[in-house]
CSV table of C-alpha atoms in Angstrom, one decimal:
chain,number,residue,atom,x,y,z
A,1,MET,CA,78.9,82.6,121.3
A,2,THR,CA,80.0,84.4,118.1
A,3,ALA,CA,81.3,82.7,115.0
A,4,GLN,CA,84.7,84.2,115.8
A,5,GLU,CA,84.8,82.5,119.2
A,6,THR,CA,83.5,79.1,118.0
A,7,GLY,CA,85.3,79.0,114.7
A,8,GLN,CA,82.1,77.8,113.1
A,9,PRO,CA,80.1,79.6,110.4
A,10,VAL,CA,76.7,81.0,111.4
A,11,THR,CA,73.6,79.2,110.1
A,12,THR,CA,72.0,82.2,108.4
A,13,PRO,CA,74.0,84.0,105.8
A,14,VAL,CA,73.9,87.8,106.0
A,15,ASP,CA,72.2,88.2,102.7
A,16,ALA,CA,69.4,85.9,103.8
A,17,LEU,CA,68.4,88.4,106.6
A,18,GLU,CA,66.8,90.8,104.2
A,19,ASN,CA,63.0,91.3,104.4
A,20,GLU,CA,60.4,93.9,103.7
A,21,LEU,CA,60.7,95.5,107.1
A,22,THR,CA,64.5,95.8,107.2
A,23,VAL,CA,64.4,97.3,103.7
A,24,ALA,CA,61.8,99.9,104.8
A,25,LEU,CA,63.7,100.8,108.0
A,26,ARG,CA,67.0,101.1,106.2
A,27,GLN,CA,65.5,103.6,103.7
A,28,PHE,CA,63.8,105.6,106.4
A,29,TRP,CA,67.1,105.9,108.4
A,30,TRP,CA,68.9,107.0,105.3
A,31,LEU,CA,66.1,109.6,104.7
A,32,HIS,CA,66.7,110.8,108.3
A,33,ASP,CA,70.5,111.1,107.5
A,34,ALA,CA,69.7,113.2,104.4
A,35,ARG,CA,67.3,115.6,106.3
A,36,TRP,CA,69.9,115.8,109.1
A,37,TYR,CA,72.6,116.8,106.6
A,38,GLN,CA,70.3,119.5,105.0
A,39,GLY,CA,69.5,120.9,108.5
A,40,VAL,CA,73.2,121.2,109.5
A,41,LYS,CA,74.0,122.8,106.1
A,42,LYS,CA,71.2,125.4,106.4
A,43,ARG,CA,72.2,126.4,110.0
A,44,PHE,CA,76.0,126.0,109.9
A,45,GLY,CA,77.1,125.8,106.3
A,46,GLN,CA,78.0,123.0,104.0
A,47,GLU,CA,81.6,122.7,105.2
A,48,VAL,CA,80.5,121.8,108.7
A,49,ALA,CA,77.8,119.5,107.3
A,50,ASN,CA,80.4,117.6,105.3
A,51,GLU,CA,82.7,117.3,108.3
A,52,ILE,CA,80.1,116.0,110.7
A,53,ASN,CA,78.6,113.7,108.0
A,54,ALA,CA,82.0,112.1,107.5
A,55,GLU,CA,82.6,111.6,111.2
A,56,ALA,CA,79.1,110.1,111.7
A,57,LEU,CA,79.5,107.7,108.8
A,58,ARG,CA,82.9,106.5,110.0
A,59,PHE,CA,81.4,105.8,113.4
A,60,VAL,CA,78.5,103.9,111.9
A,61,GLY,CA,80.9,102.0,109.6
A,62,ARG,CA,83.0,100.9,112.5
A,63,ARG,CA,80.0,99.6,114.3
A,64,VAL,CA,78.8,97.7,111.2
A,65,GLY,CA,82.3,96.2,110.7
A,66,SER,CA,82.6,95.2,114.3
A,67,TRP,CA,79.2,93.5,114.2
A,68,TYR,CA,80.1,91.6,111.1
A,69,ALA,CA,83.4,90.5,112.5
A,70,ASN,CA,81.8,89.2,115.7
A,71,ARG,CA,79.2,87.3,113.6
A,72,GLU,CA,81.3,86.0,110.7
A,73,GLY,CA,84.9,86.3,112.0
A,74,THR,CA,87.7,88.5,110.9
A,75,PRO,CA,88.1,88.1,107.1
A,76,ASP,CA,91.4,87.1,105.5
A,77,VAL,CA,92.0,90.3,103.6
A,78,CYS,CA,95.0,88.8,101.8
A,79,SER,CA,92.5,86.6,99.9
A,80,PRO,CA,90.8,88.6,97.1
A,81,ALA,CA,87.8,86.3,97.3
A,82,ALA,CA,87.3,86.9,101.0
A,83,LEU,CA,87.8,90.6,100.5
A,84,ARG,CA,85.2,90.7,97.8
A,85,ASP,CA,82.7,88.7,99.9
A,86,VAL,CA,83.0,91.0,103.0
A,87,ILE,CA,82.7,94.2,100.9
A,88,GLU,CA,79.6,92.9,99.1
A,89,SER,CA,78.1,91.7,102.4
A,90,ILE,CA,78.6,94.9,104.3
A,91,THR,CA,77.4,97.0,101.3
A,92,ARG,CA,74.1,95.0,101.4
A,93,ILE,CA,73.8,95.5,105.2
A,94,MET,CA,73.8,99.3,104.8
A,95,THR,CA,72.0,99.6,101.5
A,96,ASN,CA,70.0,97.6,99.0
A,97,GLU,CA,69.8,97.4,95.2
A,98,ASP,CA,67.1,100.0,95.0
A,99,MET,CA,69.3,102.5,96.8
A,100,MET,CA,72.7,101.7,95.4
A,101,ARG,CA,73.8,99.5,92.5
A,102,SER,CA,77.3,98.1,92.8
A,103,HIS,CA,79.5,95.1,92.2
A,104,THR,CA,83.0,93.9,92.9
A,105,GLU,CA,85.5,92.5,90.5
A,106,PRO,CA,89.1,91.4,90.4
A,107,ASP,CA,91.9,94.0,90.3
A,108,PRO,CA,92.1,95.2,86.7
A,109,ASP,CA,95.9,95.7,87.2
A,110,GLY,CA,96.2,91.9,87.8
A,111,GLY,CA,97.2,92.3,91.5
A,112,GLY,CA,95.7,90.8,94.6
A,113,GLY,CA,93.3,93.6,95.2
A,114,VAL,CA,89.5,94.1,94.6
A,115,GLN,CA,87.7,96.8,92.7
A,116,THR,CA,84.3,98.1,93.8
A,117,VAL,CA,82.2,99.7,91.0
A,118,ILE,CA,79.1,101.8,91.9
A,119,THR,CA,76.9,102.7,89.0
A,120,GLU,CA,74.0,104.3,90.8
A,121,HIS,CA,73.8,105.9,94.2
A,122,PHE,CA,70.6,107.2,96.0
A,123,ALA,CA,72.6,109.9,97.9
A,124,LEU,CA,73.6,111.7,94.7
A,125,ARG,CA,70.0,111.6,93.4
A,126,MET,CA,68.7,113.1,96.6
A,127,LEU,CA,71.5,115.8,96.7
A,128,ARG,CA,70.8,116.7,93.1
A,129,ALA,CA,67.1,117.1,93.8
A,130,ALA,CA,67.8,119.2,96.9
A,131,ARG,CA,70.3,121.3,94.9
A,132,SER,CA,73.1,120.5,97.3
A,133,LEU,CA,75.3,118.4,95.1
A,134,GLU,CA,77.7,121.3,94.4
A,135,GLY,CA,80.1,121.5,97.4
A,136,TYR,CA,79.2,118.1,98.8
A,137,ASP,CA,82.2,116.0,99.9
A,138,CYS,CA,81.5,112.3,99.5
A,139,PRO,CA,82.1,110.5,102.8
A,140,CYS,CA,82.6,107.1,101.1
A,141,LEU,CA,86.2,106.6,102.1
A,142,ASP,CA,85.4,107.5,105.7
A,143,MET,CA,82.5,105.1,105.8
A,144,ARG,CA,84.5,102.3,104.2
A,145,GLY,CA,87.5,103.1,106.5
A,146,GLY,CA,85.2,102.5,109.4
A,147,TRP,CA,84.2,99.1,108.0
A,148,PHE,CA,87.8,98.0,107.9
A,149,GLU,CA,88.6,99.4,111.3
A,150,GLY,CA,85.7,97.5,112.8
A,151,LEU,CA,86.7,94.4,111.0
A,152,GLY,CA,90.2,94.6,112.3
A,153,ALA,CA,91.4,94.4,108.7
A,154,ASP,CA,94.6,96.2,107.6
A,155,VAL,CA,93.8,97.3,104.0
A,156,ARG,CA,94.6,100.2,101.7
A,157,ASP,CA,91.4,101.6,100.2
A,158,GLU,CA,91.4,104.4,97.6
A,159,ASN,CA,88.9,106.2,95.4
A,160,ARG,CA,89.9,106.1,91.7
A,161,GLU,CA,86.8,107.6,90.1
A,162,CYS,CA,83.8,109.5,91.5
A,163,MET,CA,80.4,110.3,90.0
A,164,ARG,CA,80.2,113.4,92.2
A,165,THR,CA,83.2,114.9,90.4
A,166,GLY,CA,82.2,113.9,86.9
A,167,GLY,CA,83.2,110.2,86.7
A,168,ALA,CA,81.1,107.7,84.8
A,169,VAL,CA,81.0,105.5,88.0
A,170,CYS,CA,82.4,105.5,91.5
A,171,ARG,CA,85.4,103.2,91.6
A,172,PHE,CA,87.3,102.0,94.7
A,173,HIS,CA,90.5,99.9,94.8
A,174,THR,CA,91.1,97.8,97.9
A,175,GLU,CA,93.9,95.5,98.8
A,176,SER,CA,95.7,94.1,101.8
A,177,ALA,CA,98.2,96.6,103.3
A,178,ALA,CA,100.4,93.7,104.4
A,179,ALA,CA,100.7,92.2,100.9
A,180,GLU,CA,101.4,95.6,99.4
A,181,SER,CA,104.2,96.4,101.9
A,182,ALA,CA,106.0,93.0,101.6
A,183,PRO,CA,108.0,93.8,98.4
A,184,ALA,CA,109.2,97.1,99.7
A,185,GLU,CA,110.5,95.4,102.9
A,186,THR,CA,112.4,92.9,100.7
A,187,VAL,CA,114.0,95.7,98.7
A,188,ASP,CA,115.0,97.6,101.9
A,189,THR,CA,116.6,94.5,103.3
A,190,GLY,CA,118.6,93.9,100.2
A,191,SER,CA,119.7,97.6,100.1
A,192,ALA,CA,120.7,97.3,103.8
A,193,ALA,CA,122.8,94.2,103.1
A,194,ALA,CA,124.5,95.8,100.1
A,195,GLU,CA,125.3,98.9,102.1
A,196,SER,CA,126.7,96.7,104.9
A,197,VAL,CA,129.0,94.9,102.4
A,198,GLU,CA,130.1,98.2,100.9
A,199,THR,CA,130.9,99.6,104.3
A,200,ALA,CA,132.8,96.4,105.3
A,201,SER,CA,134.8,96.6,102.0
A,202,ALA,CA,135.7,100.2,102.6
A,203,GLU,CA,136.8,99.5,106.1
A,204,THR,CA,138.9,96.6,105.0
A,205,ALA,CA,140.6,98.7,102.3
A,206,SER,CA,141.3,101.4,104.8
A,207,MET,CA,142.9,98.9,107.2
A,208,GLU,CA,145.1,97.5,104.4
A,209,THR,CA,146.4,100.8,103.0
A,210,GLU,CA,147.0,102.6,106.3
A,211,PRO,CA,150.1,100.7,107.4
A,212,VAL,CA,151.7,101.2,103.9
A,213,GLU,CA,151.1,104.9,104.1
A,214,THR,CA,152.5,105.1,107.6
A,215,ALA,CA,155.6,103.2,106.7
A,216,SER,CA,156.2,105.4,103.6
A,217,THR,CA,156.0,108.5,105.8
A,218,GLU,CA,158.5,107.2,108.3
A,219,ARG,CA,161.0,106.4,105.5
A,220,LYS,CA,160.7,110.0,104.2
A,221,GLU,CA,161.3,111.4,107.7
A,222,LEU,CA,164.4,109.2,108.1
A,223,HIS,CA,165.8,110.3,104.8
A,224,ARG,CA,165.4,114.0,105.7
A,225,SER,CA,167.3,113.5,108.9
């Protein structure tokens, strides 16, 4: 049974599953991905290569997220600590420190979100060496979007800085979509209540003045006759 079904944590943490063989296999498969991208670009153009690359990484991201959720349980994305843990764990499932150096930190704006900072990425090194960096569309948001879909986590994830486009680092901001939408719903409810009160007041005022206006008109007609 999975951790999600039993409600009990697994005995082996995800980060303890690393060994020399998995490191090698992971790197070889990413090498396959790079050669595949170059082949599509050469035959069909970089626009097509970018599009298919994003689709493939979103698919893989969903599978990884689903596997993690079945093993560890669906994370509480309203908790910044849980969100940081799942992002760091899935990042290490797909890459290692030699391939990508990154860390998570609290929301710099003081909110309930999480910031992911990437300082070095093997894909950019490989693309630069292959002279394919210009025109490359980073599929990071598609891949990460796949993670959260597979996890069943409703979050808002955005890219705030990118090394591909000249940034000093790659920076992503992630937070619970439910927590973000709550204030807006409160404001809308208050506005609706205020509008209801204003409408009721206007209707009451209309009901109070209408008989007076009618009586005044009747007196004028009687005077004319």
